[in-house]
PDB file of C-alpha atoms in Angstrom:
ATOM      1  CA  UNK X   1     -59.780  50.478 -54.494  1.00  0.00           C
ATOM      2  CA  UNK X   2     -58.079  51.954 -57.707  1.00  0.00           C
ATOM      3  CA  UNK X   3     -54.542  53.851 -57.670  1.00  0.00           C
ATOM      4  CA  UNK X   4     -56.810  57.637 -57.186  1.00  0.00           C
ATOM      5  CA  UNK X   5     -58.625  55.959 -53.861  1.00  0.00           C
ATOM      6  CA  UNK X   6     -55.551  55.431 -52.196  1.00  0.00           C
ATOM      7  CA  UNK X   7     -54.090  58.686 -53.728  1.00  0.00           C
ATOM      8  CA  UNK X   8     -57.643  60.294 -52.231  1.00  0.00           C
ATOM      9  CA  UNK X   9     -57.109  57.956 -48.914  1.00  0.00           C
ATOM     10  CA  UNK X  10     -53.640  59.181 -48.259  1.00  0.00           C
ATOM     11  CA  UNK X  11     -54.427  62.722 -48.975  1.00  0.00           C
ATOM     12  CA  UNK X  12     -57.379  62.897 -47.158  1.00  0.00           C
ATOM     13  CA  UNK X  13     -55.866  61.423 -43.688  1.00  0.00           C
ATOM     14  CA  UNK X  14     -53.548  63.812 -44.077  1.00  0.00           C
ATOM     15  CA  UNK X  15     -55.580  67.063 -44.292  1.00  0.00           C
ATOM     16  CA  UNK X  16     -58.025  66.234 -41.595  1.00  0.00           C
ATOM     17  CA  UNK X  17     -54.927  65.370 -39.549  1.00  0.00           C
ATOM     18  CA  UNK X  18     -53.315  68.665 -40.169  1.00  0.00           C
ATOM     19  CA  UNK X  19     -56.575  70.869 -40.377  1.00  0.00           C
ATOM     20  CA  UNK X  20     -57.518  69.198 -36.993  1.00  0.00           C
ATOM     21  CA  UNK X  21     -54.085  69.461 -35.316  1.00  0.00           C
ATOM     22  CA  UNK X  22     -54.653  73.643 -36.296  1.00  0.00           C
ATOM     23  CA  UNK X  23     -58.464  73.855 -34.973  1.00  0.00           C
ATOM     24  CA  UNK X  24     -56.942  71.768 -31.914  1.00  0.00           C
ATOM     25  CA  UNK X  25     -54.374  74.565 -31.429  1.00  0.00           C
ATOM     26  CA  UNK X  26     -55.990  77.173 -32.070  1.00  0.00           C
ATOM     27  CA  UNK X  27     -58.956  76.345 -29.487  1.00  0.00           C
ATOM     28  CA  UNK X  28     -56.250  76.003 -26.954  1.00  0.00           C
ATOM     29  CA  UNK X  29     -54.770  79.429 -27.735  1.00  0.00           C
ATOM     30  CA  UNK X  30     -58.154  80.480 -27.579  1.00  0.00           C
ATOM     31  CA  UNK X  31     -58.722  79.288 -24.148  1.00  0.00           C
ATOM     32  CA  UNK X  32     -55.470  80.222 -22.647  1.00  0.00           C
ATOM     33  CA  UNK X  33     -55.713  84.017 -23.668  1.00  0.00           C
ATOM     34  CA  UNK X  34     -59.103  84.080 -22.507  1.00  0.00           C
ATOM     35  CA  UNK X  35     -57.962  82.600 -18.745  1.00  0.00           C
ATOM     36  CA  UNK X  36     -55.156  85.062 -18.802  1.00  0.00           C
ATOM     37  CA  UNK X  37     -57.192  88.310 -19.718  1.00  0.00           C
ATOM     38  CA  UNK X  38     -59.437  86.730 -16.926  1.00  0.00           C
ATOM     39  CA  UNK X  39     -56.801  87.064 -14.466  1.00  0.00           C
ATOM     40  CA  UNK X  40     -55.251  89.877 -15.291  1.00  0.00           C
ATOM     41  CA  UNK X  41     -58.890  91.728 -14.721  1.00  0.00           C
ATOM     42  CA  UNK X  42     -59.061  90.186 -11.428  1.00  0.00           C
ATOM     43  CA  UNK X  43     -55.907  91.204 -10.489  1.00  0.00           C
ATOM     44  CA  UNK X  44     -56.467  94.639 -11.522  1.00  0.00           C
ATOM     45  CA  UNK X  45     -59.510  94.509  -9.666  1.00  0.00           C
ATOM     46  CA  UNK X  46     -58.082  93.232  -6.287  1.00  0.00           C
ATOM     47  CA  UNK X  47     -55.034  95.843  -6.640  1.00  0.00           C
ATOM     48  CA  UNK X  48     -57.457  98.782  -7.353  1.00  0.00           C
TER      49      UNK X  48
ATOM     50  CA  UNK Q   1     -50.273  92.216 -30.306  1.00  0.00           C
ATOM     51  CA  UNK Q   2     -52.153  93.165 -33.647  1.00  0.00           C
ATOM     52  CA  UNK Q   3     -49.367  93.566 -35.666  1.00  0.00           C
ATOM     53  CA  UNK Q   4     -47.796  90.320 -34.046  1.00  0.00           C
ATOM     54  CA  UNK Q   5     -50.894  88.506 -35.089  1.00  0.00           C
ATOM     55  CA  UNK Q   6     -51.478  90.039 -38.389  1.00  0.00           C
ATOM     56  CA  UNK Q   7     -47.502  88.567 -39.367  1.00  0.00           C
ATOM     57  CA  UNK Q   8     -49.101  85.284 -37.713  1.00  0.00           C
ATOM     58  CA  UNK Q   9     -51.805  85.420 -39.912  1.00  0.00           C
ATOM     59  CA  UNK Q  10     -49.719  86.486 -43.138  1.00  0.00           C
ATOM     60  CA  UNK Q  11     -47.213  83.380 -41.979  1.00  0.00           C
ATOM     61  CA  UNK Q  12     -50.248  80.970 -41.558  1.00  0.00           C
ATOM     62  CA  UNK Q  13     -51.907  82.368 -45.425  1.00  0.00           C
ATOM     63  CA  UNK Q  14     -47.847  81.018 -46.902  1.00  0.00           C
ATOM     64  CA  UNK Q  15     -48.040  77.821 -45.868  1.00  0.00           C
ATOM     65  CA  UNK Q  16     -51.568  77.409 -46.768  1.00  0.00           C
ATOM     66  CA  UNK Q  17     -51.031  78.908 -50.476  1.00  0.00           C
ATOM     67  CA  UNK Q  18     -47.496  76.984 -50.658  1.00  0.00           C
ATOM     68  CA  UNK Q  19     -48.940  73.608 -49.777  1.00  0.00           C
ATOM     69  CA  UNK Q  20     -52.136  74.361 -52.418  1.00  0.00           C
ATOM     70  CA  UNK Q  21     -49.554  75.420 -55.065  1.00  0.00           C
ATOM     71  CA  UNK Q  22     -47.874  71.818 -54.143  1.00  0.00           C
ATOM     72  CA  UNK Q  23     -51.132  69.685 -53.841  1.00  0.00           C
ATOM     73  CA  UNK Q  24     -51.996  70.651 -57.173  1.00  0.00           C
ATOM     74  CA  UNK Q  25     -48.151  70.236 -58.724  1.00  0.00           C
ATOM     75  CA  UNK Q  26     -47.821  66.982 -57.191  1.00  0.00           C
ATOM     76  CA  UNK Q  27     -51.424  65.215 -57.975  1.00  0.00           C
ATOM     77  CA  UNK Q  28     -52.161  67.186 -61.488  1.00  0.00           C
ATOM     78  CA  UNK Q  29     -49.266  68.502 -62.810  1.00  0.00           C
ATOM     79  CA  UNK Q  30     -46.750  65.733 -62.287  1.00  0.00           C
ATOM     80  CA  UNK Q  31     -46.866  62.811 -65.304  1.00  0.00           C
ATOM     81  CA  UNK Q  32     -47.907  59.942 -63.260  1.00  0.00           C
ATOM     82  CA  UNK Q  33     -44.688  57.452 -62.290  1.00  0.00           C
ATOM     83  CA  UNK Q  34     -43.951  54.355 -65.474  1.00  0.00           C
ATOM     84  CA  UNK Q  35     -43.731  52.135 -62.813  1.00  0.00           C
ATOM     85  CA  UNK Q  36     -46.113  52.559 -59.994  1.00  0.00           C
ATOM     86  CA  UNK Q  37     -48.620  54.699 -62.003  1.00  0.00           C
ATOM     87  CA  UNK Q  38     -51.283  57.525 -60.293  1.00  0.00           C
ATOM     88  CA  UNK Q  39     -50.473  55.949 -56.385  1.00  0.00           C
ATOM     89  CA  UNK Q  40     -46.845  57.019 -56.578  1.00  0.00           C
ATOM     90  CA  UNK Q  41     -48.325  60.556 -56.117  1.00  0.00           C
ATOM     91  CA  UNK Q  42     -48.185  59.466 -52.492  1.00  0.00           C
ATOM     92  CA  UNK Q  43     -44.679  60.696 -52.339  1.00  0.00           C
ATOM     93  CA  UNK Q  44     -45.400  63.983 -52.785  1.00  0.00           C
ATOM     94  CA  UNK Q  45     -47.287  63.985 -48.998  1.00  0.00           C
ATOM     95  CA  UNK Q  46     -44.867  61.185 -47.377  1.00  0.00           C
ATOM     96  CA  UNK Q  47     -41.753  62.304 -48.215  1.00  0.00           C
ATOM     97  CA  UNK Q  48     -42.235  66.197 -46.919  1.00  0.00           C
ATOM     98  CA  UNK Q  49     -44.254  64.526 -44.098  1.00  0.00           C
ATOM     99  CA  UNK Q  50     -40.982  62.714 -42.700  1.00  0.00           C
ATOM    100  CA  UNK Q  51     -39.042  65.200 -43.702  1.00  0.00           C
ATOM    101  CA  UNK Q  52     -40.653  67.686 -41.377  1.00  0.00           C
ATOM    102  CA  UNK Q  53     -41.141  65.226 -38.567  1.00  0.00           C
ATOM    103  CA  UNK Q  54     -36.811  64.435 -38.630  1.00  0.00           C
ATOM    104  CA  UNK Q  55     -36.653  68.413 -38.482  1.00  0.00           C
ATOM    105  CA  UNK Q  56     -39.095  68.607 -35.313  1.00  0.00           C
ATOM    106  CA  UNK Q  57     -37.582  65.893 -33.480  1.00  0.00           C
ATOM    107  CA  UNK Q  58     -34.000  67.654 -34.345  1.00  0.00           C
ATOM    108  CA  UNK Q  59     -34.985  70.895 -33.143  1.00  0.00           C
ATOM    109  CA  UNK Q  60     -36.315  68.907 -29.854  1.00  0.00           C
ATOM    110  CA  UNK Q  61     -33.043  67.459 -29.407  1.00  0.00           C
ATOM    111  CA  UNK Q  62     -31.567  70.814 -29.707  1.00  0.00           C
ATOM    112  CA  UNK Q  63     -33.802  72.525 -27.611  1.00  0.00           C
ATOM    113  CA  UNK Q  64     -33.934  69.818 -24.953  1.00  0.00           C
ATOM    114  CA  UNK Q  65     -30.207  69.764 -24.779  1.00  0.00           C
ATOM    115  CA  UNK Q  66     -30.231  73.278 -24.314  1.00  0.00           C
ATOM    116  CA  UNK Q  67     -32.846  73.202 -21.188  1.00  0.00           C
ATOM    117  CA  UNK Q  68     -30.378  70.860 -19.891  1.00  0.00           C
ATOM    118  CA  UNK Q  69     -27.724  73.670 -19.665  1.00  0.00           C
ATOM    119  CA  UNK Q  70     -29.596  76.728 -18.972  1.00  0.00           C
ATOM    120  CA  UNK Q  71     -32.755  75.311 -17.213  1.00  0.00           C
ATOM    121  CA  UNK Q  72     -34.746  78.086 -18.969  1.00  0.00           C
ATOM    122  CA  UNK Q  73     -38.747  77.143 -19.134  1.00  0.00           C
ATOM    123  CA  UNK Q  74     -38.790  79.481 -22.818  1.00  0.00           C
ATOM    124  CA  UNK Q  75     -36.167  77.058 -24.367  1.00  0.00           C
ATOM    125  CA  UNK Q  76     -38.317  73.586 -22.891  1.00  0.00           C
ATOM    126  CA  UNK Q  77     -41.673  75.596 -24.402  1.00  0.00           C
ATOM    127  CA  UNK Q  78     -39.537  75.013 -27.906  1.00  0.00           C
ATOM    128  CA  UNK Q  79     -38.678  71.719 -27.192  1.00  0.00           C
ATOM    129  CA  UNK Q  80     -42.302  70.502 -26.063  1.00  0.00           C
ATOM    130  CA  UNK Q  81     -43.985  72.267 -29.131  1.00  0.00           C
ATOM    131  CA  UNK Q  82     -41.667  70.748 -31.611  1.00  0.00           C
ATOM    132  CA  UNK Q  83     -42.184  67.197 -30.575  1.00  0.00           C
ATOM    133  CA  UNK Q  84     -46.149  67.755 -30.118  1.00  0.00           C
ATOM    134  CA  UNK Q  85     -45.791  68.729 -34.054  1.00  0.00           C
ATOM    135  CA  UNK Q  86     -43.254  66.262 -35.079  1.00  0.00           C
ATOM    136  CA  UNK Q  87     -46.025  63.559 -33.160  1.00  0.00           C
ATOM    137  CA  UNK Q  88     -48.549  65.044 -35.835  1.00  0.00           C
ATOM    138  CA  UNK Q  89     -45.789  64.636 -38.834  1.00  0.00           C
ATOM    139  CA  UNK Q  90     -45.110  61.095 -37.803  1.00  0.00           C
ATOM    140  CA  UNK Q  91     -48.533  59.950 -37.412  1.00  0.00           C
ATOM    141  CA  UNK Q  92     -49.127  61.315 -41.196  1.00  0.00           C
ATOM    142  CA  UNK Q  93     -45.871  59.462 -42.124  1.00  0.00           C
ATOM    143  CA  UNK Q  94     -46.996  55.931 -40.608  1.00  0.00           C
ATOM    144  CA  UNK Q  95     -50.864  56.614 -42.118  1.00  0.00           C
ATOM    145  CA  UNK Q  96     -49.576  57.526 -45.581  1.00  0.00           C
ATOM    146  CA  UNK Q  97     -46.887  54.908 -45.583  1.00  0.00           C
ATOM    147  CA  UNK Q  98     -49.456  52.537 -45.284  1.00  0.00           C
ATOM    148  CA  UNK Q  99     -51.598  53.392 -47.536  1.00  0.00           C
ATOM    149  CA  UNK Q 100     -48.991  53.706 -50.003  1.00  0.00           C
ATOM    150  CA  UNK Q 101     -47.807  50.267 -49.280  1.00  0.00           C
ATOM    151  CA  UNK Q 102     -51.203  48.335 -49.693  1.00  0.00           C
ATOM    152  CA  UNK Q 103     -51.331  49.130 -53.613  1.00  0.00           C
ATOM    153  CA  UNK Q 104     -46.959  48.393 -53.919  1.00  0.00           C
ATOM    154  CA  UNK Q 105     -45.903  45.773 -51.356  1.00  0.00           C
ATOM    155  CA  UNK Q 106     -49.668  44.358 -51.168  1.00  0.00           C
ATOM    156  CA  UNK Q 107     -49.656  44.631 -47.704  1.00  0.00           C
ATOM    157  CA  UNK Q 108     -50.900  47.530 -44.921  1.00  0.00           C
ATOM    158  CA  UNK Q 109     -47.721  46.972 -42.590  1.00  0.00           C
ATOM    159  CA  UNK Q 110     -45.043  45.193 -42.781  1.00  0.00           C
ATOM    160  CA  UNK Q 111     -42.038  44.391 -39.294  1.00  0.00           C
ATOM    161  CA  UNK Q 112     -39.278  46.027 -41.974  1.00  0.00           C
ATOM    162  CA  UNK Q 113     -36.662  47.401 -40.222  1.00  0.00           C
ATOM    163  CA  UNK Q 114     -37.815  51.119 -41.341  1.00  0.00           C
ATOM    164  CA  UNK Q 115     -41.309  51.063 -40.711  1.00  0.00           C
ATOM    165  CA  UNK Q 116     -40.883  49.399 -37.107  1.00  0.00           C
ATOM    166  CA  UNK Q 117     -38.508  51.972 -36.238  1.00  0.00           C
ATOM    167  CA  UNK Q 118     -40.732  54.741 -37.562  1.00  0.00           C
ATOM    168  CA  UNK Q 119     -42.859  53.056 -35.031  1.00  0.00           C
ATOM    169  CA  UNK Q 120     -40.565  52.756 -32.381  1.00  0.00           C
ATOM    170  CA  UNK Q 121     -39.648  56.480 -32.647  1.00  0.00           C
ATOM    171  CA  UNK Q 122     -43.691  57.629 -33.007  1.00  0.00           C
ATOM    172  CA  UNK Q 123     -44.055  55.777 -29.522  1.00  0.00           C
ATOM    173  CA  UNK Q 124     -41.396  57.342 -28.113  1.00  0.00           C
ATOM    174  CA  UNK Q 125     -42.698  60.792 -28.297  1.00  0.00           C
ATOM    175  CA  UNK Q 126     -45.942  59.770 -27.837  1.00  0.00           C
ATOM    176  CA  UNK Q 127     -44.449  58.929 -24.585  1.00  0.00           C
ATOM    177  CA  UNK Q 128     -42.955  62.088 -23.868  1.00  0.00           C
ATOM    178  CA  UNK Q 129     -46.227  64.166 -24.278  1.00  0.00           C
ATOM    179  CA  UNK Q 130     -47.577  61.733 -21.653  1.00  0.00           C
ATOM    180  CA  UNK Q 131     -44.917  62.627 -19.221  1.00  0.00           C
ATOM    181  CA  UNK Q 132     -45.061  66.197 -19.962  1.00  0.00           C
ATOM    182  CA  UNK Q 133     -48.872  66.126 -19.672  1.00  0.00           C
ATOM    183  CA  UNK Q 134     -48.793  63.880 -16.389  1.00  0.00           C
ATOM    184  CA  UNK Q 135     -45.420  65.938 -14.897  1.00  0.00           C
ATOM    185  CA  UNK Q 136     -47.113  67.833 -11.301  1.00  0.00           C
ATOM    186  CA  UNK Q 137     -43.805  70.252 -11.361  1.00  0.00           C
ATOM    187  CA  UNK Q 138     -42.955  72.200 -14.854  1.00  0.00           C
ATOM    188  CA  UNK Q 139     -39.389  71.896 -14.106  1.00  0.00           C
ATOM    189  CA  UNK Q 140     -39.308  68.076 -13.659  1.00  0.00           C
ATOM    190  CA  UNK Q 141     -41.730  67.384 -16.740  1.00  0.00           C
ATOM    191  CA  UNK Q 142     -38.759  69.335 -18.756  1.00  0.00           C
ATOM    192  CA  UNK Q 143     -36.434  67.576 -17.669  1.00  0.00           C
ATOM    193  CA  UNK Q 144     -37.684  64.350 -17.703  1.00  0.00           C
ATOM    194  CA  UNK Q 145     -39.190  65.273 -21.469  1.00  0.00           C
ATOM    195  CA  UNK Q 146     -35.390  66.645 -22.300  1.00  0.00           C
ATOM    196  CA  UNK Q 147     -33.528  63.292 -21.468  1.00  0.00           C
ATOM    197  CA  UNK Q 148     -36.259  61.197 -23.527  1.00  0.00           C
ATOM    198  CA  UNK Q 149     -35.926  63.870 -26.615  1.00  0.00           C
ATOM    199  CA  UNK Q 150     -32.120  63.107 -26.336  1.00  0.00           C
ATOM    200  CA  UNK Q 151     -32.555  59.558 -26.372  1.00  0.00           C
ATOM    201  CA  UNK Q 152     -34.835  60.127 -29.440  1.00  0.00           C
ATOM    202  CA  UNK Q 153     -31.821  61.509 -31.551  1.00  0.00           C
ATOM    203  CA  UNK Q 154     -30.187  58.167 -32.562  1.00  0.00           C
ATOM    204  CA  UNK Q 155     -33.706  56.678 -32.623  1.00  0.00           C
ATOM    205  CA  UNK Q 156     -33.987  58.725 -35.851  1.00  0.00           C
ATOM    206  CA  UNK Q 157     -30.034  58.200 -37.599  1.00  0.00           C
ATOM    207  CA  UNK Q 158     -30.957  54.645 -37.087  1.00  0.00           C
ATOM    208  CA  UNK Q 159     -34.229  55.146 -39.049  1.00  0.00           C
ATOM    209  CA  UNK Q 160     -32.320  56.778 -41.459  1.00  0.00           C
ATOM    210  CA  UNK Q 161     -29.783  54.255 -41.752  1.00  0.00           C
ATOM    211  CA  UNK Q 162     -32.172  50.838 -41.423  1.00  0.00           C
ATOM    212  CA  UNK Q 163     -32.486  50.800 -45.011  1.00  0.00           C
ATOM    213  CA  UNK Q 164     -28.669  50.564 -45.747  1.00  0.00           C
ATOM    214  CA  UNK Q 165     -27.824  48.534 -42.831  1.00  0.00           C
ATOM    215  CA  UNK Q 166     -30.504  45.778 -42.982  1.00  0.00           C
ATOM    216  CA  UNK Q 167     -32.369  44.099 -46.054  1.00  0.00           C
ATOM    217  CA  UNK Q 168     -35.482  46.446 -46.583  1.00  0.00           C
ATOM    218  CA  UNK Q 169     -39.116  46.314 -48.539  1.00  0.00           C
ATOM    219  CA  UNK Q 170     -38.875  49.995 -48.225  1.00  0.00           C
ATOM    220  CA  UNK Q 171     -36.564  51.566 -50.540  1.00  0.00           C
ATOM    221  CA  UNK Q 172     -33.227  53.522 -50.210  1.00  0.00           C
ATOM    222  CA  UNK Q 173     -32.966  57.302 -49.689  1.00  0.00           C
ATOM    223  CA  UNK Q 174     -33.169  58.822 -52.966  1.00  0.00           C
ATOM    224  CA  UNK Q 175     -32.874  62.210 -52.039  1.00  0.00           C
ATOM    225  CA  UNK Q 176     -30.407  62.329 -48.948  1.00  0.00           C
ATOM    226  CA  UNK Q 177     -27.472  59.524 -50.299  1.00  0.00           C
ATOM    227  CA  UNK Q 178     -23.682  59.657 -51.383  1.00  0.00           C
ATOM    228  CA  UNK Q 179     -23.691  60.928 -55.291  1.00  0.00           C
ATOM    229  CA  UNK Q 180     -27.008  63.225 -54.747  1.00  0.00           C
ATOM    230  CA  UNK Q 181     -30.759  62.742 -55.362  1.00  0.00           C
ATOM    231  CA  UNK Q 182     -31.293  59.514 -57.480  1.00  0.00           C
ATOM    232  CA  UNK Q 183     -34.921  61.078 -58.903  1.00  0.00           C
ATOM    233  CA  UNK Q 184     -35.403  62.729 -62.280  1.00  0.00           C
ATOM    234  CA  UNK Q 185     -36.056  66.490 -62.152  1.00  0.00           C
ATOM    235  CA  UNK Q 186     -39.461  66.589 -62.973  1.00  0.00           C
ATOM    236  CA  UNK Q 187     -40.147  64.621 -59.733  1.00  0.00           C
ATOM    237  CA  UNK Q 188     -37.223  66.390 -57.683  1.00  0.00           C
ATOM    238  CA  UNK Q 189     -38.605  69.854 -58.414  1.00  0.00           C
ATOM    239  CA  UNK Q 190     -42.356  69.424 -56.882  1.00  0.00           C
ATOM    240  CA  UNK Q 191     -40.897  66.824 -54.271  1.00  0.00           C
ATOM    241  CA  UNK Q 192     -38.936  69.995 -52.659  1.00  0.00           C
ATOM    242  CA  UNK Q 193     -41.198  72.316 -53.148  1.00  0.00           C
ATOM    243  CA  UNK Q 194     -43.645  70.380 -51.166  1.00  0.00           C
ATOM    244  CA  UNK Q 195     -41.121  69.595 -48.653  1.00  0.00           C
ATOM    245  CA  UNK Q 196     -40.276  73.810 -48.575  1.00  0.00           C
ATOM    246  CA  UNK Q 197     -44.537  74.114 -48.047  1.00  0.00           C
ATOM    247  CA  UNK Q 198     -44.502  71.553 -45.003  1.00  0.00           C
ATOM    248  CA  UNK Q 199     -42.011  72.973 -43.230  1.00  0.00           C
ATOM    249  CA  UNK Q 200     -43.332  76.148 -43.556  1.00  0.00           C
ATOM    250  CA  UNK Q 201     -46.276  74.788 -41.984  1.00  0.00           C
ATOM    251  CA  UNK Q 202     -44.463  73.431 -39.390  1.00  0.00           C
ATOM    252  CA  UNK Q 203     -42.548  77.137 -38.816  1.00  0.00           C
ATOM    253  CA  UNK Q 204     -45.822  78.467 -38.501  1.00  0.00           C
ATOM    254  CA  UNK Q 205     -47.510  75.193 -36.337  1.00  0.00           C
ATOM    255  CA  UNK Q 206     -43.946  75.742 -33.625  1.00  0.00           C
ATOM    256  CA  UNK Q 207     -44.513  79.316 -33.780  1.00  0.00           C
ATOM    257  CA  UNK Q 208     -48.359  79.363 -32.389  1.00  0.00           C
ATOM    258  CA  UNK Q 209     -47.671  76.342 -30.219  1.00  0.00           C
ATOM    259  CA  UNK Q 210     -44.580  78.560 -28.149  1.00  0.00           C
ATOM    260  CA  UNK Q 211     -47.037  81.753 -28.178  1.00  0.00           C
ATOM    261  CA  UNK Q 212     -49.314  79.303 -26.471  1.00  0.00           C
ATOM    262  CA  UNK Q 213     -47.070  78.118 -23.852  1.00  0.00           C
ATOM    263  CA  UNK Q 214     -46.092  81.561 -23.350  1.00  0.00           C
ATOM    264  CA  UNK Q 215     -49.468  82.769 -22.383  1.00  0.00           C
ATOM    265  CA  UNK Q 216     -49.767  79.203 -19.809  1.00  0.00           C
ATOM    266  CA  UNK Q 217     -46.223  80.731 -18.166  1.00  0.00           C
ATOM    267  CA  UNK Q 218     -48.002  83.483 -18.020  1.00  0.00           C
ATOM    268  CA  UNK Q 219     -51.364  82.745 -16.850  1.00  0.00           C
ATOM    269  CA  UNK Q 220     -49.541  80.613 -14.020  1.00  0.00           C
ATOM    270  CA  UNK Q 221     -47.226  83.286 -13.178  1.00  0.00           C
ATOM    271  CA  UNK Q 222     -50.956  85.754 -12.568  1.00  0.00           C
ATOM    272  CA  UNK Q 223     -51.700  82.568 -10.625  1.00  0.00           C
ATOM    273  CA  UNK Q 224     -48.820  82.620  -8.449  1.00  0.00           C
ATOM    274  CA  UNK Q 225     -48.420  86.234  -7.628  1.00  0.00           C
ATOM    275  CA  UNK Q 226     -52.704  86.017  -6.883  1.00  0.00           C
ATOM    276  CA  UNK Q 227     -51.661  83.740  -4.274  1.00  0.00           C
ATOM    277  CA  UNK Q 228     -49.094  85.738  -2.489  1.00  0.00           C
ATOM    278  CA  UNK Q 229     -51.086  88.409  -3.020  1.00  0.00           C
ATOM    279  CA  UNK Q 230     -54.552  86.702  -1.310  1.00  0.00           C
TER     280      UNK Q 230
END
């Protein structure tokens, strides 16, 4: 591997690290707010 | 909420145009090193990258410390969102110390005293995302989570120190050291800059990961009072 592969190599760990740590995240955020509006209807629901 | 998200979203577009600005200074715009050539660009990625991971692990320390005192769940969600992030930072550092080693050293790894502590410290807070994750009661998980972030502390001056105190493959601070940055200018300039764009990442990354422990205290909260309530 030339000097640019590892450049490339390093680089490319890297983004798909980050990039995956922020679709990771943002799936979870995703998932919580959608469990909490869940509940909150319910509750509304059962207090109604 | 929508203005909340839209600053989110303006925070998250920053980082994203900083660290492009910064890919591009430090890979095209950058003469290439006299000694090391093209694979010194490296740098540019593995300094910010530990740079950023010190700062998460510092702000766990704080934060944990804090939790300590006040036993507030809002100061833990700090602490547990900075070390998930500094995890990420250190797992880039490790990955693109390697690789950067192969092509300078001639080898992937190496037991020098900086890169096994790197190691050591990576493991550690590995660690405490297990116990947080496997924790049944909140309140124990943070406190268990804010005496192992304490502990991690002088896990990190020692990392910082290894390369004084022991004989080294990997070089000396150059940018942190008695008598001030060692590099020429036209590496210093991009080297912060890129350091600026990651920890603007990182502001944003901490930011997102809280808001998302805020909505699970809330969500369990809903839970609770359901309970009482049924």
């Amino acid at each position: 591997m030339g000097s640019w592969g590892f450049v490339g190599l390093a680089y490319g760990v890297a983004s798909v690290a980050l990039i995956g740590y922020l679709l990771f995240l943002k799936g979870r955020l995703r998932g919580a707010r959608e469990e909490f509006a869940a509940l909150e209807r319910e509750g509304g629901r059962r207090t109604r | 909420m929508a203005r909340l998200s839209f600053a989110a979203r303006l925070h998250g577009g920053a980082a994203a145009l900083l660290l492009a600005v910064g890919l591009y200074w430090g890979l095209l715009a950058v003469p290439a090193d006299a000694f090391q050539g093209e694979v010194q660009r490296i740098m540019y990625l593995h300094v910010p990258s530990v740079s950023t991971a010190y700062l998460a692990i510092l702000v766990t320390f704080c934060a944990s410390i804090l939790y300590l005192w006040k036993r507030d769940l809002r100061i833990d969600a700090v602490a547990h969102s900075s070390a998930e992030i500094g995890v990420v930072f250190l797992g880039i550092t490790l990955a693109t110390g390697a690789i950067w080693g192969k092509p300078t050293w001639g080898v992937w790894w190496t037991w020098d005293a900086r890169l096994t502590v790197t190691a050591i410290v990576f493991t550690m807070y590995v660690g405490y995302l297990m116990v947080r994750a496997f924790a049944e009661e909140p309140q124990a998980g943070a406190r268990y989570g804010a005496v192992l972030a304490v502990l991690g502390l002088p896990a990190i001056i020692l990392n910082h120190f290894a390369v004084q105190w022991w004989r080294t493959l990997h070089q000396p601070s150059s940018l942190i050291r008695p008598g001030g940055p060692s590099v020429a200018p036209v590496i210093l300039w991009p080297l912060v800059f890129n350091i600026v764009a990651m920890l603007v990442l990182y502001s944003y990354f901490l930011l997102e990961r809280v808001r998302l422990e805020r909505i699970r205290h809330r969500a369990a909260e809903s839970r609770l009072k359901r309970g009482r309530r049924g």
